[in-house]
Tab-separated table of C-alpha atoms in Angstrom:
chain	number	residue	atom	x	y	z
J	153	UNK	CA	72.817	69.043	103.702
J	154	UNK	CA	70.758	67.487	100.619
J	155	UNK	CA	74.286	68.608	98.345
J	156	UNK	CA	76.615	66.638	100.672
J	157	UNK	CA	74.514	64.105	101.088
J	158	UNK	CA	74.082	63.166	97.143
J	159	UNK	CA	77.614	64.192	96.589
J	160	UNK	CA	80.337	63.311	98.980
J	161	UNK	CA	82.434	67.176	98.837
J	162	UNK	CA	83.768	66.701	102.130
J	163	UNK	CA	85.910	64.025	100.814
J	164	UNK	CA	87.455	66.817	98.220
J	165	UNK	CA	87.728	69.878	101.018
J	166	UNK	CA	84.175	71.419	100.414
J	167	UNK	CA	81.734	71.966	102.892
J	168	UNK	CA	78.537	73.034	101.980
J	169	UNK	CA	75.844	74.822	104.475
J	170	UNK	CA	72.773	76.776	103.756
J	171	UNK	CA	74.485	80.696	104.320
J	172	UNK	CA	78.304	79.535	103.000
J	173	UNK	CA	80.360	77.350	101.367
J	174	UNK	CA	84.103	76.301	102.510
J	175	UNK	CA	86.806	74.769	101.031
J	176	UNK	CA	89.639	73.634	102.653
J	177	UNK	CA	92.948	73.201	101.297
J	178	UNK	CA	96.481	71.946	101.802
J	179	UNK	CA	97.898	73.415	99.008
J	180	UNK	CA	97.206	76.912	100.536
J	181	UNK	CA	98.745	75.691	104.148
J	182	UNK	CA	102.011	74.406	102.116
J	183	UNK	CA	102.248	78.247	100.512
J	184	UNK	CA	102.247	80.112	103.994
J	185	UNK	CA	104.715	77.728	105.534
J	186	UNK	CA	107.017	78.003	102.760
J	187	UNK	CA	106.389	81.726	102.788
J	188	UNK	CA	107.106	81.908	106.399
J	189	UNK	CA	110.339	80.034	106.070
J	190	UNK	CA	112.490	82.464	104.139
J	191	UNK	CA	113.234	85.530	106.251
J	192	UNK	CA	112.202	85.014	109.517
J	193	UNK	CA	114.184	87.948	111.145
J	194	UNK	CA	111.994	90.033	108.639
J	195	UNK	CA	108.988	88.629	109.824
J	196	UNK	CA	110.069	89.039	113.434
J	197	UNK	CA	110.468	92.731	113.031
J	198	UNK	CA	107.583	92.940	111.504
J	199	UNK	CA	105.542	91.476	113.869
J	200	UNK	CA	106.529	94.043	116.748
J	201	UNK	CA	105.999	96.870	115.132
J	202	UNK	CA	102.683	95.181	114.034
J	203	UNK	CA	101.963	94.896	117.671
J	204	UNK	CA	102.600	98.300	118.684
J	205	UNK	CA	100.584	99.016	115.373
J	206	UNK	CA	97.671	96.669	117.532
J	207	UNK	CA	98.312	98.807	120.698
J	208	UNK	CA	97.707	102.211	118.347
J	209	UNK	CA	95.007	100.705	116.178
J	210	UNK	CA	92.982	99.744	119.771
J	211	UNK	CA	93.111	103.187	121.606
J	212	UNK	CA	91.910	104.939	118.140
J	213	UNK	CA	88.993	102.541	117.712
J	214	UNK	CA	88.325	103.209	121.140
J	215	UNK	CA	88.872	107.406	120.467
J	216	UNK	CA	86.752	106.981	117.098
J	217	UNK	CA	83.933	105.712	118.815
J	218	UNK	CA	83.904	108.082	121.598
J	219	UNK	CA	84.778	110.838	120.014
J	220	UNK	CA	81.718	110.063	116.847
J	221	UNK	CA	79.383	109.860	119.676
J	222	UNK	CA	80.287	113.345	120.677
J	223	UNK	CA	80.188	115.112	117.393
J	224	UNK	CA	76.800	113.119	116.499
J	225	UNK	CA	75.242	114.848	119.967
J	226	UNK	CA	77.326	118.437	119.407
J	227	UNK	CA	75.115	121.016	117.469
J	228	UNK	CA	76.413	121.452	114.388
J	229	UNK	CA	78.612	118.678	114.658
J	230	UNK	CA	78.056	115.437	111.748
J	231	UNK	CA	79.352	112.215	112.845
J	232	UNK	CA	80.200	109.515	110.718
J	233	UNK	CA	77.672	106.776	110.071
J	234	UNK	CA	78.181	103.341	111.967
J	235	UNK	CA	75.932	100.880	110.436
J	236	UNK	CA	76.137	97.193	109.505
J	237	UNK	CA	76.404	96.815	105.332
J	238	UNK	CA	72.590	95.682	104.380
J	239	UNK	CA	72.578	96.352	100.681
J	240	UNK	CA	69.947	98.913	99.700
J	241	UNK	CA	69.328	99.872	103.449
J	242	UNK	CA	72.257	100.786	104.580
J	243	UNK	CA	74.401	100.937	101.393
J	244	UNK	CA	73.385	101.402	97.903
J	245	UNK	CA	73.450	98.397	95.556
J	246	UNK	CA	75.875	100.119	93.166
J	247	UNK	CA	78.417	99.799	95.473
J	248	UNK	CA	78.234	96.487	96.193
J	249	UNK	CA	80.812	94.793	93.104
J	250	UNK	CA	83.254	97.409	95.024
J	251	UNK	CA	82.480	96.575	98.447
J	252	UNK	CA	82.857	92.733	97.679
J	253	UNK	CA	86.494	92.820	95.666
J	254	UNK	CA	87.705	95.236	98.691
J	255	UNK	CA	86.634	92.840	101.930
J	256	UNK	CA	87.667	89.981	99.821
J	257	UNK	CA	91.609	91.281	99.346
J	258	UNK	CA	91.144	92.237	102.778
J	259	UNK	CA	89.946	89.005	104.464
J	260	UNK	CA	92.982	87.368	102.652
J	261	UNK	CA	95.829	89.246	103.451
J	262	UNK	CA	94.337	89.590	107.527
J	263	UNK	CA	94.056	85.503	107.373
J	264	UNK	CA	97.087	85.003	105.443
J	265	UNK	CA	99.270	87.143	107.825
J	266	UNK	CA	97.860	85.281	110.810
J	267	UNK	CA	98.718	81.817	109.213
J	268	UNK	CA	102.388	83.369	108.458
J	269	UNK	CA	102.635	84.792	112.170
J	270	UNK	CA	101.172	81.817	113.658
J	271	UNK	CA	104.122	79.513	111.171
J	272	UNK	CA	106.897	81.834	112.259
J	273	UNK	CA	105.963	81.468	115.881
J	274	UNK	CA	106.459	77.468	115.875
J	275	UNK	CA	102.396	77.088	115.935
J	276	UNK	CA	100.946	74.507	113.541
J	277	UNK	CA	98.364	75.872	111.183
J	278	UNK	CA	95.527	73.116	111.093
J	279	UNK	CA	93.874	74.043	108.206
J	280	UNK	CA	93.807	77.014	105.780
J	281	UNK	CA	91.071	77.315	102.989
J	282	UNK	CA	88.435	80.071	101.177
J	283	UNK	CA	85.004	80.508	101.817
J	284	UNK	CA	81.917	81.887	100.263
J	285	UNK	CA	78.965	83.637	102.287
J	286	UNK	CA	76.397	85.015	101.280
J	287	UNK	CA	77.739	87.312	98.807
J	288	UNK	CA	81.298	87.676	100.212
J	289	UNK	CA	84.398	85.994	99.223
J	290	UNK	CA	87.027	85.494	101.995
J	291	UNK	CA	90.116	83.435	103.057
J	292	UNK	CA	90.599	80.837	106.795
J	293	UNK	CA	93.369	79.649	108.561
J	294	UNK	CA	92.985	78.025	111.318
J	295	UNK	CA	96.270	77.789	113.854
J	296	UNK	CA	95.967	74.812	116.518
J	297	UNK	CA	94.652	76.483	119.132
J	298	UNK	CA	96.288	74.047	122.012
J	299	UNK	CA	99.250	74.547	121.120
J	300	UNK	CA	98.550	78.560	120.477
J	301	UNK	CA	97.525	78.960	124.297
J	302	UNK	CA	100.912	76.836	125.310
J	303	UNK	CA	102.766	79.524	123.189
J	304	UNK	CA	104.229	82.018	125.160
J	305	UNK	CA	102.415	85.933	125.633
J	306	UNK	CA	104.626	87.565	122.815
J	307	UNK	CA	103.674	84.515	120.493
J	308	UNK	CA	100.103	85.187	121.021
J	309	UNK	CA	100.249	89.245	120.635
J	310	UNK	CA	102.256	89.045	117.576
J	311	UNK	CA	99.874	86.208	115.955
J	312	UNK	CA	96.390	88.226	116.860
J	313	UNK	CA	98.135	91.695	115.710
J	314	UNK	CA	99.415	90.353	112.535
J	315	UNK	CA	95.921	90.457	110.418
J	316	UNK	CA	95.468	94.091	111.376
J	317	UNK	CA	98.888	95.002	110.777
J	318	UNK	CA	99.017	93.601	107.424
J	319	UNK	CA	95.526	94.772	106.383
J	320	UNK	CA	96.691	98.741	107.536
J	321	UNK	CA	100.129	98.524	105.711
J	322	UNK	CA	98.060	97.337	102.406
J	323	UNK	CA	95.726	100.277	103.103
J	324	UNK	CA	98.781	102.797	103.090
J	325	UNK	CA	100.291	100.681	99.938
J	326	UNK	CA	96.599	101.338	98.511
J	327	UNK	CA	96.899	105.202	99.474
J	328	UNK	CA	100.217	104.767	97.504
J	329	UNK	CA	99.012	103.864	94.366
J	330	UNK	CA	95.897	106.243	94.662
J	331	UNK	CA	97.909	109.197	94.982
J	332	UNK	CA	100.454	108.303	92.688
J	333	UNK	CA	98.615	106.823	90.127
J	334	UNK	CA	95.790	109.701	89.564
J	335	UNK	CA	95.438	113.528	89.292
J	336	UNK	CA	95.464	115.314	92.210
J	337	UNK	CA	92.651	118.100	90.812
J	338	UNK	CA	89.792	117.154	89.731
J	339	UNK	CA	87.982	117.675	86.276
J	340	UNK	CA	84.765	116.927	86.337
J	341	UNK	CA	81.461	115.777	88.038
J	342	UNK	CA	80.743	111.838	87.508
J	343	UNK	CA	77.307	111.337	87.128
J	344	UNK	CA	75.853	108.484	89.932
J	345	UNK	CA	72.777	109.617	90.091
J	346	UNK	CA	70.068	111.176	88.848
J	347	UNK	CA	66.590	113.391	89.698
J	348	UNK	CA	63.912	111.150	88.385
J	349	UNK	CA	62.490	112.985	85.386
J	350	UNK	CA	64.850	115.686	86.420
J	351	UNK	CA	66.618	117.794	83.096
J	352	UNK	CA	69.644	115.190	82.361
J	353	UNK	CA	67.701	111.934	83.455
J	354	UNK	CA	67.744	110.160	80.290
J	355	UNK	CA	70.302	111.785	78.894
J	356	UNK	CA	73.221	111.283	80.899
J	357	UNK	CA	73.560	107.830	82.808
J	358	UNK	CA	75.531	106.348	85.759
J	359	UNK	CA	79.696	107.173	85.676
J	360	UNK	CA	79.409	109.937	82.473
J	361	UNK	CA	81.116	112.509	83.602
J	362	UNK	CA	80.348	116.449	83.306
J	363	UNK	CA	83.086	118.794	82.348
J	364	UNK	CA	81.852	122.267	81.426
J	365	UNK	CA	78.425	123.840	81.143
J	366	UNK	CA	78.515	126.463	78.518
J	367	UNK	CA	81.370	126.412	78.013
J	368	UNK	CA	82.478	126.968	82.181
J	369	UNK	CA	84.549	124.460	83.536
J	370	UNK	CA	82.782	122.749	86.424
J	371	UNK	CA	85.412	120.430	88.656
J	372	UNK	CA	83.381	119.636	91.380
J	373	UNK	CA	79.664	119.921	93.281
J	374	UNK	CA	81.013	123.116	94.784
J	375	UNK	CA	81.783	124.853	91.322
J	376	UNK	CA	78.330	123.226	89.990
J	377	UNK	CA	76.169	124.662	92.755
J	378	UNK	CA	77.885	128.539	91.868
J	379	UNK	CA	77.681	128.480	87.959
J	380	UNK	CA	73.832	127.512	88.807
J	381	UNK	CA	73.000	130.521	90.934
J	382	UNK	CA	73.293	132.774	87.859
J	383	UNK	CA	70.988	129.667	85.813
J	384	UNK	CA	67.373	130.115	86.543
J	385	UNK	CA	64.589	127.570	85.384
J	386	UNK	CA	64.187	127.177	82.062
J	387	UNK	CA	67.338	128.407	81.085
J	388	UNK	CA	69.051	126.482	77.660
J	389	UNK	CA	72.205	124.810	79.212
J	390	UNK	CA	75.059	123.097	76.858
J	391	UNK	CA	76.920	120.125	79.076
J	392	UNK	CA	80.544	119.253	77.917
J	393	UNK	CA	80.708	115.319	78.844
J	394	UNK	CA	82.632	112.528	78.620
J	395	UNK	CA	80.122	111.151	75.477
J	396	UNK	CA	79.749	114.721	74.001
J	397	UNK	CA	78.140	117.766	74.158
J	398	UNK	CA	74.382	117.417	75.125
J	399	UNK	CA	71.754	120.514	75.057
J	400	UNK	CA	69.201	120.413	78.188
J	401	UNK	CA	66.649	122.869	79.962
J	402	UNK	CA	67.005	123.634	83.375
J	403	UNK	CA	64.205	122.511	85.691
J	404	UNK	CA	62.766	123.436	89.190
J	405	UNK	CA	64.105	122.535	92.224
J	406	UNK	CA	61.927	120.437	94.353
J	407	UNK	CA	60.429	122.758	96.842
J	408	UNK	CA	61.881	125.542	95.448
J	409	UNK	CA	60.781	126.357	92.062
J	410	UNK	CA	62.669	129.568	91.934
J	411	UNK	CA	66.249	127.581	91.969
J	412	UNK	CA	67.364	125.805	88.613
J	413	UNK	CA	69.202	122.638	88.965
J	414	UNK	CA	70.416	119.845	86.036
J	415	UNK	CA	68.812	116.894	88.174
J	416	UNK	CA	72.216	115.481	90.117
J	417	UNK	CA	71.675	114.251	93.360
J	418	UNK	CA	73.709	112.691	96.013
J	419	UNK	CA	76.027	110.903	95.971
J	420	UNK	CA	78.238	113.290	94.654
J	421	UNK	CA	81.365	111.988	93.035
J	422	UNK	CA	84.511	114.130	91.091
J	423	UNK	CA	86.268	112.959	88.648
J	424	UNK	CA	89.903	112.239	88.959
J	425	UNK	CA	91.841	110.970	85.790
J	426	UNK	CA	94.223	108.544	86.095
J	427	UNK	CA	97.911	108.965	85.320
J	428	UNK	CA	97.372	105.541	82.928
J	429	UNK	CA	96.222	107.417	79.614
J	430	UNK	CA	92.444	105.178	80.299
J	431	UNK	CA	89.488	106.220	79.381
J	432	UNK	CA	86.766	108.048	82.170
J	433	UNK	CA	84.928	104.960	82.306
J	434	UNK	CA	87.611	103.032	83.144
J	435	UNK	CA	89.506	105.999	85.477
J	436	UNK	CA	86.611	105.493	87.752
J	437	UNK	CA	85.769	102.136	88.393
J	438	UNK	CA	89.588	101.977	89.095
J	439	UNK	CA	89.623	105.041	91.481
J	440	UNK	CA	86.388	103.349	93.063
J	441	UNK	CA	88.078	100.116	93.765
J	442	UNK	CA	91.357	101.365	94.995
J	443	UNK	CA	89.292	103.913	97.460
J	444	UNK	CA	86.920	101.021	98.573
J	445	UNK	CA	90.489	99.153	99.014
J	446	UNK	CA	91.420	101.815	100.990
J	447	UNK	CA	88.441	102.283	103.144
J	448	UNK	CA	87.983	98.444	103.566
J	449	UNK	CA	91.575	97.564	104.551
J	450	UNK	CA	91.854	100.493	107.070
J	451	UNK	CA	88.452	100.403	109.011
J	452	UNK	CA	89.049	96.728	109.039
J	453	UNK	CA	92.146	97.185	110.916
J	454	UNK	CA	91.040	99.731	113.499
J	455	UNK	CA	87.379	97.478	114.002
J	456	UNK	CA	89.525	94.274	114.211
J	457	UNK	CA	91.456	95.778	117.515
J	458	UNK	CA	88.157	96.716	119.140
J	459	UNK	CA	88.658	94.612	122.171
J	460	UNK	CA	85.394	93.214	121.706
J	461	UNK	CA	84.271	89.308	121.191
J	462	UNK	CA	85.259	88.209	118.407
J	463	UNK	CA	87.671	90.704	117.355
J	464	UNK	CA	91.221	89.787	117.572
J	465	UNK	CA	91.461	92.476	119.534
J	466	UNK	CA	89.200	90.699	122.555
J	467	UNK	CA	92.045	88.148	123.201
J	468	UNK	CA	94.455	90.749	122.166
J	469	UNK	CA	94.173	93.116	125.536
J	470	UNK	CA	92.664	89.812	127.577
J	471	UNK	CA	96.496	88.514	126.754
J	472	UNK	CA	97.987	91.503	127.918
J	473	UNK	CA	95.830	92.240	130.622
J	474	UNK	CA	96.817	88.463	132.315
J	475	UNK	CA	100.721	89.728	131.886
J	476	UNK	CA	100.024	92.754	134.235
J	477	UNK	CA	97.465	91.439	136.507
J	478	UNK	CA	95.547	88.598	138.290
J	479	UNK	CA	92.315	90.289	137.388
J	480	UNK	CA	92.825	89.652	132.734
J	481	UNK	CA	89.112	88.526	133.293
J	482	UNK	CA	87.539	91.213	134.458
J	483	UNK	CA	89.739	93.919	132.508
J	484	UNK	CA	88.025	91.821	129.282
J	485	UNK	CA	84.227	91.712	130.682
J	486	UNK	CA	85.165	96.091	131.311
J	487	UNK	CA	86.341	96.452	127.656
J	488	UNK	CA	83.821	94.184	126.043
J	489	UNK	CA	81.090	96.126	128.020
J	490	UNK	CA	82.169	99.448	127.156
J	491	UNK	CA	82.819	98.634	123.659
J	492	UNK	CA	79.340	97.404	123.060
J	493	UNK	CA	77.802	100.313	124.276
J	494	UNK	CA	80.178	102.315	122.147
J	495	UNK	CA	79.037	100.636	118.646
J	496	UNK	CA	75.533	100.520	119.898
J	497	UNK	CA	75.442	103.993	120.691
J	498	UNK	CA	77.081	104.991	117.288
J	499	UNK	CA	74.299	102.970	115.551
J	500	UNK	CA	71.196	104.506	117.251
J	501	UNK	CA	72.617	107.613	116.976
J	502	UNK	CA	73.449	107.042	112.695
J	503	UNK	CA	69.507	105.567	112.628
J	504	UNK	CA	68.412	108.692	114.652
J	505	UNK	CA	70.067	111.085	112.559
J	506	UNK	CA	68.613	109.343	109.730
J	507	UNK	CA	72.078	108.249	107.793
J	508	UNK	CA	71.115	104.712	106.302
J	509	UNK	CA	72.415	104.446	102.172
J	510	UNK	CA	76.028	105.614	102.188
């Protein structure tokens, strides 16, 4: 409030408030309506098999929850963790650079496709813009939303399915590259972290990456954990790495002083080179951003169909439900309910089974 106040941003498209900062712009509204212009018939397709893709995308956020639930509660079962992103609680720092290029791309294309949809449709866009929050970087657009409820039930389905849509088919594009673009075997162990005053803490740091010890090719955790069997404490080993060969000792395991270990610890990370002739360091913090691409893009889908408020996919089945009966209102309250209890399960149970950094 002090900011605007001394300096008049508003005037130039910026609004500033204490957990973001906007700014709106017509350049960015002109881009999507000429982008929605040229092939229309395309875009028409497109948006019916993007809601179908909506229909699918629901019933499997739906299954995924349910089904997580199960194998959290089944002995000997491991769900996956559902947790809200709080850096350093729920997911380590490191990650973050990753995390924030990946919701970023992600938050575009999903607003970008509705503003498209919503252009292709005969609905005015109001205003389209980016936005920083806290640490996030993101994209708006903002369709009138009078003349979106005039529009007729197709109009609306196509509009609210077309951020999902877009942001799966980029996550399959993403997959794409990934699996064309890298080695499909891995050669090594990347180094993310380390046993504090364990036997390679010091010596090896964040993303080196371990080839060989003594002269045994090691390609992943599982081929580490059976060439160390034979190791026991004390033991000279010889590590072929990405910055040379390096001579340690073998330590105790915490706990167990009879097992011999090099000092990795989770997470554990293999090495994939890329197809690009780079160098390690660069092969991984471009496999980490294209799998954090990946990851982003397709959970965002799924999570966006969740008929929950204020997914898209809330309206999404509330529209639908109206088509097929006088009761749309209660179908929503149902869904909303049992959706809720759903996540909220899935996060007690993640907290109970103590899974917080990812």
């Amino acid at each position: 409030h002090i900011v605007n106040r001394i300096v008049p941003l508003e005037r130039y498209g910026f609004k500033v408030q204490p957990v973001y900062i906007m700014y709106r712009s017509s350049r960015f509204r002109r881009i999507l309506y000429r982008i929605s212009e040229g092939r229309r018939e395309l875009w028409k397709v497109m948006s019916n098999i993007g809601v179908a893709l909506g229909v699918g995308e629901m019933l499997f956020a739906m299954y995924f929850l349910a089904d997580n639930i199960l194998r959290f509660i089944r002995p000997g079962g491991g769900g996956s963790p559902v947790v809200p992103i709080l850096p350093g609680i729920t997911i380590r720092v490191f990650w973050l650079p990753y995390l924030i290029v990946a919701i970023t791309i992600a938050l575009i294309v999903h607003e970008a496709a509705h503003g498209i949809m919503a252009r292709v449709e005969g609905i005015p866009v109001d205003s389209t813009g980016v936005f920083f929050a806290l640490i996030f970087f993101g994209g708006f657009v903002e369709p009138n939303e009078k003349e979106f409820e005039r529009a007729p039930t197709t109009s609306k389905l196509r509009v609210l399915a077309a951020g999902s849509s877009a942001n799966m088919l980029c996550g399959f594009l993403v997959m794409l590259v990934l699996a064309t673009s890298f080695v499909r075997v891995p050669s090594g162990i990347v180094v993310v972290e380390t046993l504090k005053d364990g036997p390679i803490d010091g010596v090896l740091h964040r993303w080196d990456v371990i080839y060989a010890i003594n002269g045994t090719t090691i390609r992943s955790v599982w081929d580490l954990g059976r060439y160390m069997k034979d190791v026991k404490p004390g033991d000279t080993l010889i590590l072929t790495t990405s910055v040379g060969e390096v001579r340690i000792v073998a330590g105790k395991a915490p706990g167990d002083e009879s097992r011999a270990i090099i000092g990795i610890t989770p997470p554990y990370m293999s090495y994939y080179s890329s197809r690009l002739g780079l160098n390690p360091l660069l092969d991984i913090h471009l496999y980490l951003t294209l799998n954090w691409m990946f990851m982003i893009l397709t959970s965002l889908a799924v999570l966006n169909m969740l008929p929950l408020y204020p997914f898209d996919g809330d309206r999404f089945l509330y529209y639908i439900a109206s088509r097929v009966t006088s009761k749309g209102k209660e179908v929503r309250i149902l869904f909303n309910a049992a959706s809720l209890c759903l996540i909220a399960l899935n996060m007690i149970l993640s907290i109970w089974n103590n899974i917080f950094l990812i």
